[in-house]
XYZ file of C-alpha atoms in Angstrom:
432
model
C -20.305 11.726 33.312
C -20.849 12.912 29.455
C -18.701 12.021 27.122
C -19.287 14.567 24.475
C -16.497 17.086 24.335
C -17.065 21.201 24.468
C -17.689 23.383 21.446
C -14.591 24.623 22.198
C -12.812 20.861 21.853
C -15.093 20.671 18.797
C -13.872 23.437 17.269
C -10.300 22.691 18.042
C -9.866 19.167 16.840
C -11.814 20.609 13.278
C -8.915 22.978 13.416
C -5.946 20.715 13.922
C -8.062 17.745 10.564
C -8.042 21.118 8.557
C -4.227 21.735 9.914
C -2.849 17.934 9.514
C -4.680 18.055 5.559
C -3.183 21.940 4.820
C 0.978 19.786 5.923
C 0.362 17.219 3.339
C 2.100 17.867 0.259
C 5.857 18.169 -0.487
C 6.939 20.568 1.729
C 3.734 19.962 4.491
C 7.122 19.181 6.195
C 7.130 23.403 6.573
C 4.236 24.864 6.509
C 3.561 22.587 10.165
C 6.352 24.153 11.455
C 4.049 27.563 11.949
C 6.163 30.857 11.836
C 8.358 30.916 14.517
C 9.155 27.019 13.971
C 10.392 27.923 10.545
C 12.447 31.013 11.614
C 14.187 28.696 14.172
C 14.383 26.071 11.261
C 16.055 29.608 8.989
C 18.556 29.980 11.629
C 19.577 26.148 12.958
C 20.389 25.628 8.272
C 22.070 28.399 7.872
C 24.393 28.030 11.290
C 25.090 24.484 9.819
C 25.780 25.031 6.787
C 27.880 27.691 8.900
C 29.700 24.550 10.626
C 29.611 22.594 7.338
C 31.811 25.054 6.058
C 34.204 25.452 7.918
C 35.128 22.451 8.915
C 35.644 21.972 5.158
C 38.243 24.506 4.559
C 40.931 21.692 6.940
C 40.384 18.944 4.691
C 40.750 21.004 1.107
C 43.849 22.727 2.546
C 45.472 19.266 4.094
C 47.731 19.315 0.609
C 49.149 22.871 0.790
C 49.488 22.145 4.742
C 51.342 18.975 4.186
C 53.731 20.898 2.267
C 53.458 23.487 3.731
C 54.704 22.654 7.229
C 56.269 19.200 5.728
C 54.142 17.675 7.566
C 53.182 13.434 7.248
C 50.096 11.707 7.111
C 50.096 10.737 10.375
C 50.405 14.486 11.790
C 47.878 15.376 8.803
C 45.347 12.849 10.444
C 45.912 14.414 14.077
C 44.731 17.982 12.832
C 41.177 15.667 12.152
C 41.851 14.088 15.309
C 41.873 16.597 17.501
C 38.974 18.933 15.655
C 37.010 15.692 16.480
C 37.454 14.807 20.023
C 37.206 18.466 20.882
C 34.098 19.372 19.400
C 32.728 16.136 21.085
C 33.698 18.306 24.307
C 32.324 21.256 22.823
C 29.232 19.374 22.205
C 28.860 17.423 24.777
C 29.161 21.074 27.107
C 26.716 22.964 24.527
C 23.435 20.325 24.874
C 23.948 21.196 28.605
C 23.919 25.302 28.097
C 20.827 23.806 25.333
C 19.164 22.647 28.958
C 20.290 25.207 31.117
C 19.612 28.841 29.323
C 17.766 27.294 25.981
C 18.601 26.171 23.026
C 19.062 29.566 20.473
C 21.605 30.837 23.603
C 23.840 27.673 23.267
C 23.516 28.005 19.535
C 24.407 32.008 19.268
C 27.851 30.360 21.550
C 29.003 28.139 19.268
C 28.768 30.400 16.226
C 30.801 32.692 17.879
C 33.430 30.458 19.324
C 33.993 28.356 15.384
C 34.014 31.160 13.495
C 36.569 33.392 15.735
C 38.999 30.683 15.935
C 38.321 29.535 12.294
C 40.403 33.173 11.614
C 42.367 32.412 13.724
C 43.519 29.655 12.037
C 44.625 31.627 9.275
C 47.205 33.538 11.375
C 48.924 30.780 12.563
C 52.785 30.606 12.467
C 53.273 26.991 12.692
C 51.335 23.625 12.590
C 51.507 24.072 17.103
C 49.430 26.548 16.930
C 47.511 25.770 13.700
C 46.770 22.251 15.943
C 45.877 25.176 19.323
C 43.538 26.712 17.431
C 41.674 24.348 15.319
C 41.161 22.832 18.837
C 39.482 25.639 20.329
C 37.368 26.323 16.370
C 36.302 23.154 17.606
C 34.580 23.486 20.623
C 31.916 25.349 18.984
C 31.810 23.762 16.360
C 31.158 20.989 18.075
C 27.501 21.940 19.571
C 26.259 23.511 16.759
C 24.183 20.344 14.829
C 23.187 18.553 18.235
C 22.003 21.838 19.915
C 20.110 23.472 16.613
C 18.322 19.746 15.801
C 16.594 20.239 18.896
C 15.496 23.084 18.808
C 13.862 22.768 15.292
C 12.518 18.975 16.653
C 10.549 20.659 18.949
C 8.589 22.893 17.089
C 8.393 20.073 14.094
C 5.459 17.522 14.581
C 6.201 13.304 15.089
C 4.806 12.917 11.374
C 6.935 15.028 9.941
C 9.389 15.371 12.389
C 12.257 13.366 9.849
C 12.236 15.237 6.926
C 12.487 18.538 8.816
C 15.418 17.375 10.459
C 16.574 16.002 7.570
C 16.029 19.015 4.973
C 18.497 20.494 8.234
C 21.399 17.806 7.786
C 21.311 18.532 4.184
C 22.588 22.427 5.265
C 25.384 20.640 5.918
C 26.093 19.576 2.267
C 25.114 23.431 1.095
C 28.675 24.075 3.244
C 29.738 20.948 2.180
C 29.292 22.903 -1.429
C 30.575 26.271 -0.362
C 33.485 25.532 0.644
C 34.969 23.469 -2.298
C 33.014 26.338 -4.524
C 36.437 28.334 -2.572
C 38.615 26.554 -2.483
C 38.545 26.040 -6.285
C 38.197 29.378 -6.902
C 40.747 30.487 -3.850
C 43.930 27.953 -4.976
C 43.309 28.964 -8.649
C 43.773 32.489 -8.167
C 46.109 32.646 -4.963
C 49.499 30.294 -4.109
C 49.650 27.740 -2.069
C 51.270 29.209 0.493
C 48.787 31.763 1.162
C 46.001 30.514 0.213
C 45.242 27.975 3.067
C 44.997 31.037 4.964
C 42.923 32.935 2.603
C 40.067 29.688 2.883
C 40.462 29.865 6.632
C 39.470 34.004 6.501
C 37.319 33.280 4.275
C 35.166 31.653 7.191
C 34.221 33.951 9.079
C 31.884 35.868 6.968
C 28.881 33.976 6.373
C 28.397 34.003 10.670
C 27.141 37.759 10.353
C 24.358 36.877 8.537
C 22.899 33.466 11.255
C 24.207 35.914 13.759
C 20.902 37.649 12.316
C 19.298 36.198 11.805
C 19.040 34.329 15.526
C 18.152 37.626 16.752
C 13.740 36.576 15.708
C 14.865 32.752 16.794
C 13.455 31.473 20.082
C 13.099 28.122 21.979
C 10.033 26.287 21.480
C 7.141 27.334 24.267
C 5.846 24.042 25.323
C 9.966 22.945 25.905
C 10.270 25.910 27.623
C 7.732 25.047 30.040
C 8.834 21.258 30.469
C 12.469 22.268 31.332
C 11.348 25.033 33.595
C 9.211 22.850 35.840
C 11.928 19.769 35.602
C 14.494 19.809 38.496
C 17.042 17.931 36.303
C 18.202 20.308 34.341
C 21.570 19.256 31.836
C 22.641 16.980 34.346
C 25.741 14.153 32.728
C 24.326 12.063 36.067
C 20.776 11.815 34.648
C 21.549 10.549 30.905
C 23.285 7.568 33.255
C 20.780 6.719 35.888
C 18.628 3.645 35.530
C 15.976 4.362 33.043
C 18.195 5.619 30.180
C 21.607 4.376 30.567
C 21.179 1.331 27.731
C 19.891 4.301 25.652
C 22.983 7.079 25.782
C 25.674 2.951 25.947
C 23.945 2.280 22.339
C 22.766 5.758 21.540
C 26.573 6.652 21.028
C 27.776 3.386 19.931
C 25.443 4.162 17.005
C 27.042 7.912 16.587
C 30.696 6.049 16.930
C 30.400 4.128 13.771
C 28.467 6.248 11.428
C 30.856 9.437 12.495
C 33.675 6.656 11.816
C 33.165 5.756 8.000
C 31.977 9.885 7.594
C 35.855 11.554 8.520
C 37.441 8.658 7.269
C 35.319 10.016 3.686
C 35.105 13.668 4.598
C 38.748 13.812 5.597
C 40.763 12.034 2.791
C 38.838 12.140 -0.317
C 40.219 14.922 -1.334
C 43.593 13.824 -0.556
C 42.727 10.621 -2.217
C 41.659 12.357 -5.306
C 44.515 14.831 -5.568
C 47.673 12.556 -4.141
C 46.644 9.580 -5.322
C 44.607 9.667 -8.427
C 46.736 12.835 -9.702
C 43.839 15.358 -10.430
C 44.274 18.723 -10.361
C 42.710 21.361 -7.911
C 39.440 22.111 -10.924
C 39.388 17.943 -11.322
C 39.217 17.852 -7.736
C 36.574 20.213 -7.679
C 34.482 18.258 -9.997
C 34.348 15.320 -8.376
C 33.344 16.633 -5.485
C 31.192 18.784 -7.398
C 29.214 14.704 -7.170
C 30.341 13.336 -4.700
C 28.538 16.449 -2.771
C 25.743 16.119 -5.097
C 25.113 12.805 -4.434
C 24.965 14.038 -0.862
C 22.517 16.589 -0.970
C 20.166 14.399 -1.934
C 21.204 11.945 0.213
C 19.852 14.279 3.110
C 17.033 14.797 1.791
C 15.686 11.552 0.923
C 17.097 9.557 3.542
C 14.517 12.638 5.733
C 11.644 11.034 3.869
C 12.570 7.609 4.807
C 12.996 7.505 7.817
C 9.496 8.989 8.226
C 8.887 5.960 5.672
C 10.994 2.839 7.356
C 10.881 3.622 10.901
C 14.348 4.777 12.119
C 15.900 1.913 12.687
C 15.490 0.445 8.988
C 16.783 3.547 7.638
C 20.136 3.548 9.371
C 20.541 -0.629 8.838
C 19.951 0.400 4.728
C 22.388 3.151 4.760
C 25.410 1.331 7.277
C 25.699 -2.003 4.552
C 25.053 0.864 1.716
C 28.142 2.676 3.024
C 30.086 -0.019 2.940
C 29.456 -1.139 -0.170
C 30.147 2.451 -1.516
C 33.466 2.774 0.344
C 34.507 -0.954 -0.488
C 34.037 -0.100 -4.450
C 35.361 3.281 -4.258
C 38.952 2.367 -3.181
C 39.536 -0.323 -4.948
C 38.532 1.321 -8.468
C 41.857 -0.090 -11.416
C 43.842 3.221 -11.588
C 42.726 4.877 -15.085
C 39.579 4.487 -14.502
C 38.382 7.840 -13.429
C 35.380 8.811 -15.223
C 33.878 5.072 -13.382
C 35.710 6.913 -10.083
C 33.433 9.622 -11.032
C 30.293 7.612 -11.018
C 30.583 6.524 -8.001
C 30.951 9.349 -6.725
C 27.407 10.404 -6.723
C 25.904 7.130 -4.673
C 28.699 6.937 -2.202
C 27.544 11.060 -1.188
C 24.340 9.433 -1.584
C 25.004 6.800 1.140
C 27.053 8.308 3.802
C 24.330 11.788 4.105
C 21.991 8.941 3.643
C 21.999 7.746 7.035
C 23.036 10.590 9.472
C 19.022 12.201 7.862
C 17.583 10.235 11.076
C 19.866 11.160 13.589
C 18.296 14.392 14.133
C 14.453 13.034 14.693
C 15.746 9.104 16.467
C 18.284 10.873 19.425
C 15.489 13.945 20.604
C 13.596 11.260 20.716
C 15.259 8.586 23.190
C 15.138 11.443 25.690
C 12.587 13.476 27.850
C 13.215 17.454 26.800
C 14.302 17.844 30.259
C 18.038 16.245 29.717
C 17.174 16.414 25.508
C 20.214 18.374 24.495
C 22.841 17.179 27.673
C 21.805 13.439 25.953
C 21.704 14.280 22.590
C 25.055 16.275 23.128
C 26.333 13.580 24.667
C 25.961 10.421 22.552
C 26.748 12.697 19.356
C 29.513 13.400 20.444
C 31.084 10.980 22.587
C 30.680 8.941 18.701
C 32.330 11.617 17.129
C 35.533 11.717 19.595
C 35.680 7.785 19.430
C 35.138 8.172 15.684
C 37.583 10.579 15.266
C 40.731 7.415 15.365
C 39.412 5.980 12.292
C 40.981 9.548 10.486
C 43.344 9.209 12.337
C 44.478 5.230 11.275
C 43.612 6.576 7.982
C 46.470 9.294 8.492
C 49.532 6.473 9.325
C 48.222 3.789 7.398
C 47.942 5.406 4.285
C 51.790 5.265 3.955
C 52.245 1.399 3.738
C 48.616 0.640 2.605
C 47.720 3.643 0.496
C 44.990 6.205 1.174
C 42.958 4.690 -0.392
C 43.916 1.078 0.900
C 43.177 2.544 4.344
C 39.960 4.082 3.420
C 38.192 0.719 3.879
C 38.951 1.036 7.237
C 35.785 3.725 7.491
C 33.374 0.451 5.825
C 34.420 -1.069 10.095
C 32.879 1.796 11.371
C 29.108 1.122 9.523
C 29.198 -2.797 11.442
C 29.165 -1.174 14.378
C 26.146 1.532 13.753
C 24.625 -1.983 12.508
C 24.604 -3.654 15.693
C 24.231 -0.779 18.483
C 21.176 -0.924 16.574
C 20.436 -3.967 18.246
C 19.953 -2.437 21.542
C 17.965 0.607 20.889
C 14.177 0.711 20.425
C 12.188 2.218 17.396
C 10.896 6.006 18.410
C 8.953 6.589 15.068
C 5.713 8.702 15.752
C 6.682 10.091 19.274
C 5.289 13.331 20.434
C 7.746 15.674 21.558
C 7.052 18.160 24.612
């Protein structure tokens, strides 16, 4: 039998070679997505930025909320626990929906859900109702990243997937920055008793833009074809079968460690800066600028390194560096606020760079038919269990101080490093 490819095959090979050459360079990963992939990228980026904005309205308003409702540290910590536990349920369900009705439709549901209930939080008459509205908001919050990451991962090439998903992850820093800016403006102009409500009300505005963008976004055709042929659409049972059980356990443990460390910092650093470092609203915003700038660059750098070093090495590296940064940040001597400012950048950099490989890594660990279920379940199980960390800080803060209790987050990064021992390297894996 002749092994000479037909003329059409030769033409396709040359075209592929030309495309790969054109995909090199700083923005080669973006060109490689193609028009439909870039629209998917824009929708996922905007949605996750909004997700971040809505999440941070609570931590940034925590001091004002505690004063308004007369809450202690344990009660304020419970806000974060409820947010993360319920978001885990929402994220797992969104993963199933993504496998059954498609990635884009599932994303639309998540955006509408968290936008509506973020606004409702601003109308809460008491602590109990605010807790209920925050829980309902979290149902949508939980599914956004996992489903958006899968949508873009299925468009991205194996060569650029880490950088592409790292760029998506960087939108979290964009939303965080917008929330910090809005916090600075609102709390400077409005009395604290009303300012926290205004923060929640603003959470609905960007949703209109994201909904508009997603009218032109579609699932990757190849992934749609595979899902439609598979008999196992959105099945929790499938990710616990012998072939995937080990992956599900260790991926969930990895996610628990990383998110436990991250949410400890994201939840309590604003309170730490204001209560123990006696910074003003504007001063807190300035310090957060360094932290958020480090986070944005960390996401992009981590995305690049996860393609160069591999998924596991990238996570190992930044788990170690994040733990070191937490210990250093929490033990800065009183009065050394300049050092606090300087260390904010590497802290934000390291704790964000570790996340950059998650979108590509979790997507590559599962087959197409159950990719949404697998990624949604493991990522959000980690979020739920990791929610214990901020609560522990809340209860320990009264005796240890917020700064001392923050070191608890370093334990999470140790758990993440150990979890990698049970997972394979997936760099270069093609997705259908």
